[in-house]
Amino acid sequence: CIIEGARLARPGEFTQRAFLKGKLDLAQAESVADLIVAGTRAAQRTALQGLKGGFSAELSVLREQLLQFSALLELELDFSQEDVEFADREKLTALLQQLERSTFSLLESFKLGNAIRNGIAVAIIGKPNAGKSTLLNSLLNENRALVSDIPGTTRDTIEEVLNIEGILFRLIDTAGLRSQTTDVIESAGMERSIEKMRSADLVLYVFDCTQPLEEVIAWQQQAKIEGLNFLLVANKSDLLNGSLQQSDDPALNDAIMIAAKTGQHIKQLTDAMIAKVLTGGLDTEHTIVTNARHFQALQEVHKALLDARHGLAAQLPGDLLALEIRRCLQYLGEITGEITNEDQLDFIFSKFCIGK
Ligand SMILES: Nc1nc2c(ncn2[C@@H]2O[C@H](COP(=O)(O)OP(=O)(O)OP(=O)(O)O)[C@@H](O)[C@H]2O)c(=O)[nH]1
Ligand SMILES: [Mg+2]
């Protein structure tokens, strides 16, 4: 065929043609690329959702409404001598606020979308000897981390990925937290533990349920203040019969009782981990932004919307207001591909593999 003049398709060429012919918009075309690299079922699901155009549809509606206002504002400019107002300022303010809310929730969804693509970071935190490394091993079903009855066994973080029911988790075993240590390496390890705890999507706070529980309650209060997404994991339940010791505190009602060493109730824990993640809206029909380019454009949209609304409040003249609104439209259009330049398109489609 090649002698006859045929050539191999360029990366993304077929999808690019579908876009240029108007069969897919840009956000949908990019979902094709996301689908190709999706490593888990959850990632595939969000990519498919993008392909169906939910994301684009949501933005298109908003963009259309804004276009109408923009047209009215531009019309005012034609009659600038006569001091007329075609665009109802109050309605425009309301629309801008609605757009701000929509873009904000889309921006927020990026965090979840990103987690789905790259795995949900789960930090396993707790005092030395609580059984964190034993839990990591039990979740992975292998002896990955060193376990011993000497407190301070884990000195640095250990990271492993685990696919639970199609959702990718990045499990991070950390060095145990103790209130005081004179060991330099151990205290450096603890600093890293705290860092991991703060940056994780989900924190598993593991404690030995045969020990006094005051510290657990204190940790929980602090975690709530810091706004952490966490689960309390009461470990070593095989050493108890029945309920938590001194657990008349209702604060610990939600703790999940497990025995990491024997693998008891690990399924209950993984179910709770999935439930924690799903509350972010993974299974709902909500649109999730997974694409970094969309995220950046949405940030610009959000900034432009704020400027426009502040301009309105400050009774900015119509021509300046029209400029701000055009900026919003520009960035919204960049996401769905209504406004693009050649270079940007080539860059986007070059990330595809050949034959797509
Ligand atoms: N009985 C019982 N012992 C457990 C359980 N989980 C862990 N252990 C024991 O507790 C000790 C400490 O376990 P590790 O997993 O090393 O604890 P860690 O939290 O990682 O400790 P550091 O790395 O020192 O912070 C070991 O002797 C484990 O065998 C459990 O569910 N039941
Ligand atoms: Mg350990």
CSV table of C-alpha atoms and ligand atoms in Angstrom, one decimal:
chain,number,residue,atom,x,y,z
A,1,CYS,CA,0.0,0.0,0.0
A,2,ILE,CA,2.8,2.4,0.9
A,3,ILE,CA,4.2,2.1,-2.6
A,4,GLU,CA,0.8,3.1,-3.8
A,5,GLY,CA,1.1,6.3,-1.8
A,6,ALA,CA,-0.6,5.3,1.5
A,7,ARG,CA,0.9,6.3,4.7
A,8,LEU,CA,0.6,5.4,8.4
A,9,ALA,CA,-1.8,7.4,10.4
A,10,ARG,CA,-0.3,10.0,12.7
A,11,PRO,CA,-0.9,9.7,16.5
A,12,GLY,CA,-4.5,10.8,17.2
A,13,GLU,CA,-5.2,11.4,13.6
A,14,PHE,CA,-8.6,9.6,13.5
A,15,THR,CA,-9.8,11.4,16.6
A,16,GLN,CA,-8.5,14.7,15.3
A,17,ARG,CA,-10.5,14.2,12.1
A,18,ALA,CA,-13.6,13.4,14.2
A,19,PHE,CA,-13.0,16.7,16.0
A,20,LEU,CA,-12.4,18.8,12.9
A,21,LYS,CA,-15.6,17.3,11.3
A,22,GLY,CA,-17.5,18.3,14.4
A,23,LYS,CA,-18.3,14.8,15.5
A,24,LEU,CA,-16.6,15.2,18.9
A,25,ASP,CA,-15.8,18.4,20.7
A,26,LEU,CA,-12.3,18.9,22.2
A,27,ALA,CA,-13.1,17.8,25.7
A,28,GLN,CA,-14.6,14.6,24.3
A,29,ALA,CA,-11.7,14.0,22.0
A,30,GLU,CA,-9.3,14.3,25.0
A,31,SER,CA,-11.4,11.7,26.8
A,32,VAL,CA,-10.4,9.2,24.1
A,33,ALA,CA,-6.8,9.7,25.1
A,34,ASP,CA,-7.8,9.4,28.8
A,35,LEU,CA,-9.6,6.1,28.1
A,36,ILE,CA,-6.5,4.7,26.3
A,37,VAL,CA,-4.3,5.2,29.3
A,38,ALA,CA,-6.9,4.5,32.0
A,39,GLY,CA,-5.5,1.9,34.3
A,40,THR,CA,-8.5,1.1,36.5
A,41,ARG,CA,-12.2,0.7,36.1
A,42,ALA,CA,-12.8,3.9,38.0
A,43,ALA,CA,-10.5,5.8,35.6
A,44,GLN,CA,-12.2,4.2,32.6
A,45,ARG,CA,-15.6,5.3,34.0
A,46,THR,CA,-14.7,8.9,34.3
A,47,ALA,CA,-13.0,8.9,30.8
A,48,LEU,CA,-16.2,7.4,29.3
A,49,GLN,CA,-18.3,10.0,31.0
A,50,GLY,CA,-16.1,12.7,29.4
A,51,LEU,CA,-16.5,10.9,26.0
A,52,LYS,CA,-20.3,11.1,26.4
A,53,GLY,CA,-19.9,14.8,26.7
A,54,GLY,CA,-21.4,15.5,30.1
A,55,PHE,CA,-18.6,17.9,31.0
A,56,SER,CA,-18.9,19.8,27.7
A,57,ALA,CA,-22.7,19.9,27.9
A,58,GLU,CA,-22.5,21.5,31.3
A,59,LEU,CA,-20.1,24.2,30.2
A,60,SER,CA,-21.9,24.8,26.9
A,61,VAL,CA,-25.1,25.8,28.6
A,62,LEU,CA,-23.3,28.3,30.8
A,63,ARG,CA,-21.3,29.6,27.9
A,64,GLU,CA,-24.5,30.2,25.9
A,65,GLN,CA,-26.1,32.2,28.6
A,66,LEU,CA,-23.0,34.3,29.0
A,67,LEU,CA,-22.9,34.8,25.2
A,68,GLN,CA,-26.4,36.3,25.3
A,69,PHE,CA,-25.3,38.9,27.9
A,70,SER,CA,-22.2,39.6,26.0
A,71,ALA,CA,-24.3,40.4,22.9
A,72,LEU,CA,-26.5,42.7,24.9
A,73,LEU,CA,-23.5,44.5,26.4
A,74,GLU,CA,-22.0,44.9,22.9
A,75,LEU,CA,-25.3,46.3,21.7
A,76,GLU,CA,-25.2,48.9,24.4
A,77,LEU,CA,-21.9,50.1,23.0
A,78,ASP,CA,-23.5,50.9,19.7
A,79,PHE,CA,-25.9,53.2,21.5
A,80,SER,CA,-23.2,54.6,23.8
A,81,GLN,CA,-24.4,58.2,23.3
A,82,GLU,CA,-27.9,57.4,24.6
A,83,ASP,CA,-27.0,55.9,27.9
A,84,VAL,CA,-29.3,52.8,27.6
A,85,GLU,CA,-28.9,49.5,29.4
A,86,PHE,CA,-30.1,46.4,27.5
A,87,ALA,CA,-28.3,43.9,29.8
A,88,ASP,CA,-30.1,43.6,33.1
A,89,ARG,CA,-27.3,44.1,35.6
A,90,GLU,CA,-29.0,42.2,38.4
A,91,LYS,CA,-29.6,39.1,36.2
A,92,LEU,CA,-26.1,39.3,35.0
A,93,THR,CA,-24.8,39.3,38.5
A,94,ALA,CA,-26.9,36.3,39.3
A,95,LEU,CA,-25.7,34.4,36.2
A,96,LEU,CA,-22.1,35.2,37.1
A,97,GLN,CA,-22.6,33.9,40.6
A,98,GLN,CA,-24.1,30.7,39.2
A,99,LEU,CA,-21.2,30.3,36.8
A,100,GLU,CA,-18.8,30.9,39.7
A,101,ARG,CA,-20.4,28.1,41.6
A,102,SER,CA,-20.4,25.7,38.7
A,103,THR,CA,-16.8,26.4,37.8
A,104,PHE,CA,-15.8,26.1,41.5
A,105,SER,CA,-17.4,22.7,41.9
A,106,LEU,CA,-15.7,21.6,38.7
A,107,LEU,CA,-12.4,22.8,40.0
A,108,GLU,CA,-13.0,20.9,43.2
A,109,SER,CA,-13.8,17.8,41.3
A,110,PHE,CA,-10.3,17.9,39.8
A,111,LYS,CA,-8.9,16.7,43.1
A,112,LEU,CA,-11.0,13.6,42.9
A,113,GLY,CA,-10.5,13.2,39.2
A,114,ASN,CA,-6.8,13.4,39.7
A,115,ALA,CA,-6.9,10.9,42.5
A,116,ILE,CA,-8.8,8.4,40.3
A,117,ARG,CA,-6.1,8.7,37.6
A,118,ASN,CA,-3.1,8.5,39.9
A,119,GLY,CA,-4.4,6.5,42.8
A,120,ILE,CA,-5.9,7.6,46.1
A,121,ALA,CA,-3.1,8.4,48.5
A,122,VAL,CA,-3.8,6.6,51.8
A,123,ALA,CA,-1.5,7.4,54.7
A,124,ILE,CA,-1.3,4.8,57.5
A,125,ILE,CA,-0.6,6.7,60.6
A,126,GLY,CA,-0.3,5.9,64.3
A,127,LYS,CA,1.9,5.4,67.4
A,128,PRO,CA,4.8,3.0,67.2
A,129,ASN,CA,3.8,-0.7,67.5
A,130,ALA,CA,0.2,0.0,66.7
A,131,GLY,CA,0.4,-2.5,63.8
A,132,LYS,CA,0.6,-0.1,60.8
A,133,SER,CA,3.1,-2.2,58.9
A,134,THR,CA,1.2,-5.4,59.7
A,135,LEU,CA,-1.9,-3.7,58.3
A,136,LEU,CA,0.0,-2.7,55.1
A,137,ASN,CA,1.1,-6.4,54.7
A,138,SER,CA,-2.4,-7.6,55.4
A,139,LEU,CA,-4.0,-5.3,52.8
A,140,LEU,CA,-1.4,-6.3,50.2
A,141,ASN,CA,-1.6,-9.9,51.2
A,142,GLU,CA,2.2,-10.1,51.3
A,143,ASN,CA,5.1,-9.5,53.6
A,144,ARG,CA,6.2,-6.2,52.2
A,145,ALA,CA,7.1,-4.2,55.3
A,146,LEU,CA,9.2,-5.3,58.2
A,147,VAL,CA,7.2,-6.0,61.3
A,148,SER,CA,8.6,-6.4,64.8
A,149,ASP,CA,7.5,-5.8,68.4
A,150,ILE,CA,10.2,-3.2,68.8
A,151,PRO,CA,8.6,0.3,68.6
A,152,GLY,CA,10.1,2.4,65.9
A,153,THR,CA,10.6,-0.4,63.4
A,154,THR,CA,9.6,1.6,60.4
A,155,ARG,CA,12.0,4.4,59.9
A,156,ASP,CA,10.9,5.8,56.5
A,157,THR,CA,7.7,5.7,54.4
A,158,ILE,CA,6.9,2.7,52.3
A,159,GLU,CA,4.5,3.0,49.4
A,160,GLU,CA,2.7,0.3,47.5
A,161,VAL,CA,-0.3,0.4,45.1
A,162,LEU,CA,-3.4,-1.7,45.6
A,163,ASN,CA,-6.5,-2.1,43.4
A,164,ILE,CA,-9.6,-2.5,45.5
A,165,GLU,CA,-12.7,-3.1,43.4
A,166,GLY,CA,-11.4,-1.1,40.5
A,167,ILE,CA,-10.2,1.9,42.5
A,168,LEU,CA,-6.4,2.4,42.8
A,169,PHE,CA,-5.1,3.1,46.2
A,170,ARG,CA,-1.6,4.2,47.0
A,171,LEU,CA,-0.9,2.8,50.5
A,172,ILE,CA,1.7,4.6,52.5
A,173,ASP,CA,3.1,3.0,55.6
A,174,THR,CA,4.8,5.6,57.9
A,175,ALA,CA,7.1,5.8,60.8
A,176,GLY,CA,5.2,5.6,64.1
A,177,LEU,CA,4.4,8.9,65.8
A,178,ARG,CA,5.5,9.3,69.4
A,179,SER,CA,5.4,12.4,71.5
A,180,GLN,CA,9.2,12.5,72.2
A,181,THR,CA,12.2,10.9,70.6
A,182,THR,CA,15.9,11.7,70.9
A,183,ASP,CA,16.8,9.5,67.9
A,184,VAL,CA,17.6,11.8,64.9
A,185,ILE,CA,16.6,9.3,62.2
A,186,GLU,CA,13.4,8.5,63.9
A,187,SER,CA,12.4,12.1,64.4
A,188,ALA,CA,13.1,12.8,60.7
A,189,GLY,CA,10.9,9.8,59.9
A,190,MET,CA,8.2,11.2,62.0
A,191,GLU,CA,8.3,14.5,60.2
A,192,ARG,CA,7.8,12.7,56.9
A,193,SER,CA,4.9,10.8,58.5
A,194,ILE,CA,3.2,14.1,59.4
A,195,GLU,CA,3.9,15.4,55.9
A,196,LYS,CA,2.3,12.3,54.3
A,197,MET,CA,-0.7,12.5,56.7
A,198,ARG,CA,-1.4,16.1,55.6
A,199,SER,CA,-1.1,15.5,51.9
A,200,ALA,CA,-3.0,12.2,51.8
A,201,ASP,CA,-6.5,11.9,50.3
A,202,LEU,CA,-7.4,9.5,53.2
A,203,VAL,CA,-5.7,8.8,56.5
A,204,LEU,CA,-6.0,5.5,58.4
A,205,TYR,CA,-5.3,6.2,62.0
A,206,VAL,CA,-4.2,2.8,63.5
A,207,PHE,CA,-4.2,2.3,67.2
A,208,ASP,CA,-3.7,-0.6,69.6
A,209,CYS,CA,-7.2,-1.1,71.1
A,210,THR,CA,-5.8,-2.8,74.2
A,211,GLN,CA,-4.1,0.5,75.2
A,212,PRO,CA,-5.6,3.6,76.8
A,213,LEU,CA,-7.6,5.6,74.3
A,214,GLU,CA,-7.2,9.2,75.4
A,215,GLU,CA,-4.5,9.9,72.7
A,216,VAL,CA,-6.8,8.5,70.0
A,217,ILE,CA,-9.6,10.8,71.0
A,218,ALA,CA,-7.1,13.8,71.1
A,219,TRP,CA,-5.8,12.8,67.6
A,220,GLN,CA,-9.3,12.6,66.3
A,221,GLN,CA,-10.2,16.1,67.5
A,222,GLN,CA,-7.1,17.5,66.0
A,223,ALA,CA,-7.8,15.7,62.7
A,224,LYS,CA,-11.2,17.2,62.6
A,225,ILE,CA,-9.8,20.7,63.1
A,226,GLU,CA,-7.3,20.2,60.3
A,227,GLY,CA,-10.1,18.9,58.1
A,228,LEU,CA,-8.5,15.5,57.4
A,229,ASN,CA,-10.4,12.8,55.7
A,230,PHE,CA,-9.8,9.9,58.0
A,231,LEU,CA,-10.8,6.5,59.4
A,232,LEU,CA,-10.1,5.3,62.9
A,233,VAL,CA,-8.7,1.7,62.9
A,234,ALA,CA,-8.8,-0.2,66.2
A,235,ASN,CA,-6.2,-2.9,65.7
A,236,LYS,CA,-5.3,-6.0,67.7
A,237,SER,CA,-9.0,-6.8,68.4
A,238,ASP,CA,-8.0,-10.4,68.7
A,239,LEU,CA,-6.6,-9.6,72.1
A,240,LEU,CA,-9.9,-8.3,73.3
A,241,ASN,CA,-13.2,-10.1,73.7
A,242,GLY,CA,-15.9,-7.9,72.3
A,243,SER,CA,-15.8,-4.2,72.7
A,244,LEU,CA,-13.1,-1.5,72.9
A,245,GLN,CA,-11.5,-1.0,76.2
A,246,GLN,CA,-12.7,2.1,78.0
A,247,SER,CA,-14.7,2.9,75.0
A,248,ASP,CA,-17.7,4.5,76.6
A,249,ASP,CA,-16.6,7.5,74.6
A,250,PRO,CA,-19.1,7.8,71.7
A,251,ALA,CA,-16.3,9.5,69.7
A,252,LEU,CA,-14.9,6.0,69.0
A,253,ASN,CA,-18.1,4.4,67.9
A,254,ASP,CA,-17.0,4.8,64.3
A,255,ALA,CA,-13.7,3.0,64.8
A,256,ILE,CA,-13.4,-0.1,62.6
A,257,MET,CA,-12.2,-3.0,64.7
A,258,ILE,CA,-9.7,-5.2,63.0
A,259,ALA,CA,-6.9,-7.7,63.7
A,260,ALA,CA,-4.2,-6.9,61.1
A,261,LYS,CA,-2.2,-9.9,62.1
A,262,THR,CA,-4.9,-12.4,61.5
A,263,GLY,CA,-6.6,-10.5,58.7
A,264,GLN,CA,-9.8,-10.3,60.6
A,265,HIS,CA,-12.3,-7.6,59.4
A,266,ILE,CA,-10.0,-6.4,56.7
A,267,LYS,CA,-12.8,-6.5,54.2
A,268,GLN,CA,-14.9,-4.2,56.5
A,269,LEU,CA,-12.0,-1.8,56.4
A,270,THR,CA,-11.6,-1.8,52.6
A,271,ASP,CA,-15.4,-1.3,52.3
A,272,ALA,CA,-15.1,1.7,54.5
A,273,MET,CA,-12.2,3.0,52.5
A,274,ILE,CA,-14.2,2.8,49.3
A,275,ALA,CA,-17.2,4.4,50.9
A,276,LYS,CA,-15.0,7.3,52.0
A,277,VAL,CA,-13.8,7.9,48.5
A,278,LEU,CA,-17.2,7.5,46.9
A,279,THR,CA,-18.7,10.3,49.0
A,280,GLY,CA,-16.6,12.6,46.7
A,281,GLY,CA,-19.2,11.8,44.0
A,282,LEU,CA,-17.4,9.1,42.0
A,283,ASP,CA,-20.5,7.0,41.4
A,284,THR,CA,-22.9,9.9,40.9
A,285,GLU,CA,-23.7,11.6,37.7
A,286,HIS,CA,-21.5,14.5,38.6
A,287,THR,CA,-19.0,15.7,36.2
A,288,ILE,CA,-15.4,15.1,37.2
A,289,VAL,CA,-12.6,17.1,35.7
A,290,THR,CA,-9.6,14.9,35.2
A,291,ASN,CA,-7.7,16.8,32.6
A,292,ALA,CA,-5.0,19.3,33.6
A,293,ARG,CA,-5.6,21.5,30.6
A,294,HIS,CA,-9.3,21.8,31.5
A,295,PHE,CA,-8.3,22.5,35.1
A,296,GLN,CA,-6.1,25.4,34.1
A,297,ALA,CA,-8.7,26.9,31.8
A,298,LEU,CA,-11.3,26.6,34.5
A,299,GLN,CA,-9.1,28.4,36.9
A,300,GLU,CA,-8.8,31.2,34.4
A,301,VAL,CA,-12.6,31.2,33.8
A,302,HIS,CA,-13.1,31.4,37.6
A,303,LYS,CA,-10.7,34.4,37.9
A,304,ALA,CA,-12.3,36.1,34.9
A,305,LEU,CA,-15.8,35.6,36.4
A,306,LEU,CA,-14.7,37.1,39.7
A,307,ASP,CA,-13.2,40.1,37.9
A,308,ALA,CA,-16.4,40.5,35.9
A,309,ARG,CA,-18.6,40.4,39.0
A,310,HIS,CA,-16.4,42.8,40.9
A,311,GLY,CA,-16.5,45.1,37.8
A,312,LEU,CA,-20.3,44.9,37.8
A,313,ALA,CA,-20.4,45.8,41.5
A,314,ALA,CA,-18.1,48.7,40.9
A,315,GLN,CA,-20.4,49.9,38.1
A,316,LEU,CA,-17.7,49.5,35.5
A,317,PRO,CA,-18.6,51.1,32.1
A,318,GLY,CA,-20.2,48.7,29.6
A,319,ASP,CA,-17.2,48.5,27.3
A,320,LEU,CA,-14.8,47.3,30.1
A,321,LEU,CA,-17.4,44.9,31.4
A,322,ALA,CA,-17.8,43.5,27.9
A,323,LEU,CA,-14.1,42.9,27.8
A,324,GLU,CA,-14.2,40.9,31.1
A,325,ILE,CA,-17.0,38.8,29.8
A,326,ARG,CA,-15.3,38.1,26.6
A,327,ARG,CA,-12.3,36.8,28.6
A,328,CYS,CA,-14.6,34.3,30.4
A,329,LEU,CA,-16.0,33.2,27.1
A,330,GLN,CA,-12.6,32.8,25.6
A,331,TYR,CA,-11.5,30.4,28.4
A,332,LEU,CA,-14.7,28.5,28.4
A,333,GLY,CA,-14.4,28.1,24.7
A,334,GLU,CA,-10.9,26.8,25.0
A,335,ILE,CA,-12.1,23.9,27.0
A,336,THR,CA,-14.7,22.6,24.5
A,337,GLY,CA,-12.6,23.7,21.5
A,338,GLU,CA,-14.9,26.4,20.2
A,339,ILE,CA,-11.9,28.7,20.3
A,340,THR,CA,-8.5,27.1,19.6
A,341,ASN,CA,-5.5,27.7,17.6
A,342,GLU,CA,-3.7,25.2,15.3
A,343,ASP,CA,-0.7,24.8,17.6
A,344,GLN,CA,-2.8,23.9,20.6
A,345,LEU,CA,-4.7,21.3,18.6
A,346,ASP,CA,-1.6,19.7,17.2
A,347,PHE,CA,-0.2,19.5,20.7
A,348,ILE,CA,-3.3,17.8,22.1
A,349,PHE,CA,-3.6,15.2,19.4
A,350,SER,CA,0.1,14.4,19.3
A,351,LYS,CA,-0.3,12.8,22.7
A,352,PHE,CA,-2.4,10.0,21.2
A,353,CYS,CA,-0.9,6.8,19.9
A,354,ILE,CA,-0.9,5.9,16.3
A,355,GLY,CA,-4.1,4.6,14.9
A,356,LYS,CA,-6.6,6.3,17.2
B,1,LIG,N1,-2.1,-9.7,68.6
B,1,LIG,C1,-1.9,-8.9,67.6
B,1,LIG,N2,-0.7,-8.4,67.3
B,1,LIG,C2,-0.5,-7.5,66.3
B,1,LIG,C3,-1.6,-7.2,65.4
B,1,LIG,N3,-1.1,-6.3,64.5
B,1,LIG,C4,0.2,-6.2,64.8
B,1,LIG,N4,0.6,-6.9,65.8
B,1,LIG,C5,2.0,-7.0,66.4
B,1,LIG,O1,2.3,-5.7,66.9
B,1,LIG,C6,3.7,-5.5,66.8
B,1,LIG,C7,4.0,-4.2,66.0
B,1,LIG,O2,3.6,-4.3,64.7
B,1,LIG,P1,4.1,-3.4,63.5
B,1,LIG,O3,3.2,-3.7,62.3
B,1,LIG,O4,5.6,-3.5,63.3
B,1,LIG,O5,3.8,-2.0,64.1
B,1,LIG,P2,4.0,-0.6,63.5
B,1,LIG,O6,2.8,0.3,63.8
B,1,LIG,O7,4.4,-0.7,62.0
B,1,LIG,O8,5.2,0.0,64.3
B,1,LIG,P3,6.4,1.0,63.9
B,1,LIG,O9,6.9,0.7,62.6
B,1,LIG,O10,7.4,0.8,65.0
B,1,LIG,O11,5.8,2.4,64.1
B,1,LIG,C8,4.3,-6.8,66.1
B,1,LIG,O12,4.8,-7.6,67.0
B,1,LIG,C9,3.0,-7.3,65.4
B,1,LIG,O13,3.1,-8.7,65.3
B,1,LIG,C10,-2.8,-7.8,65.7
B,1,LIG,O14,-3.8,-7.6,65.0
B,1,LIG,N5,-2.9,-8.6,66.7
B,2,MG,MG,6.0,-0.2,61.0
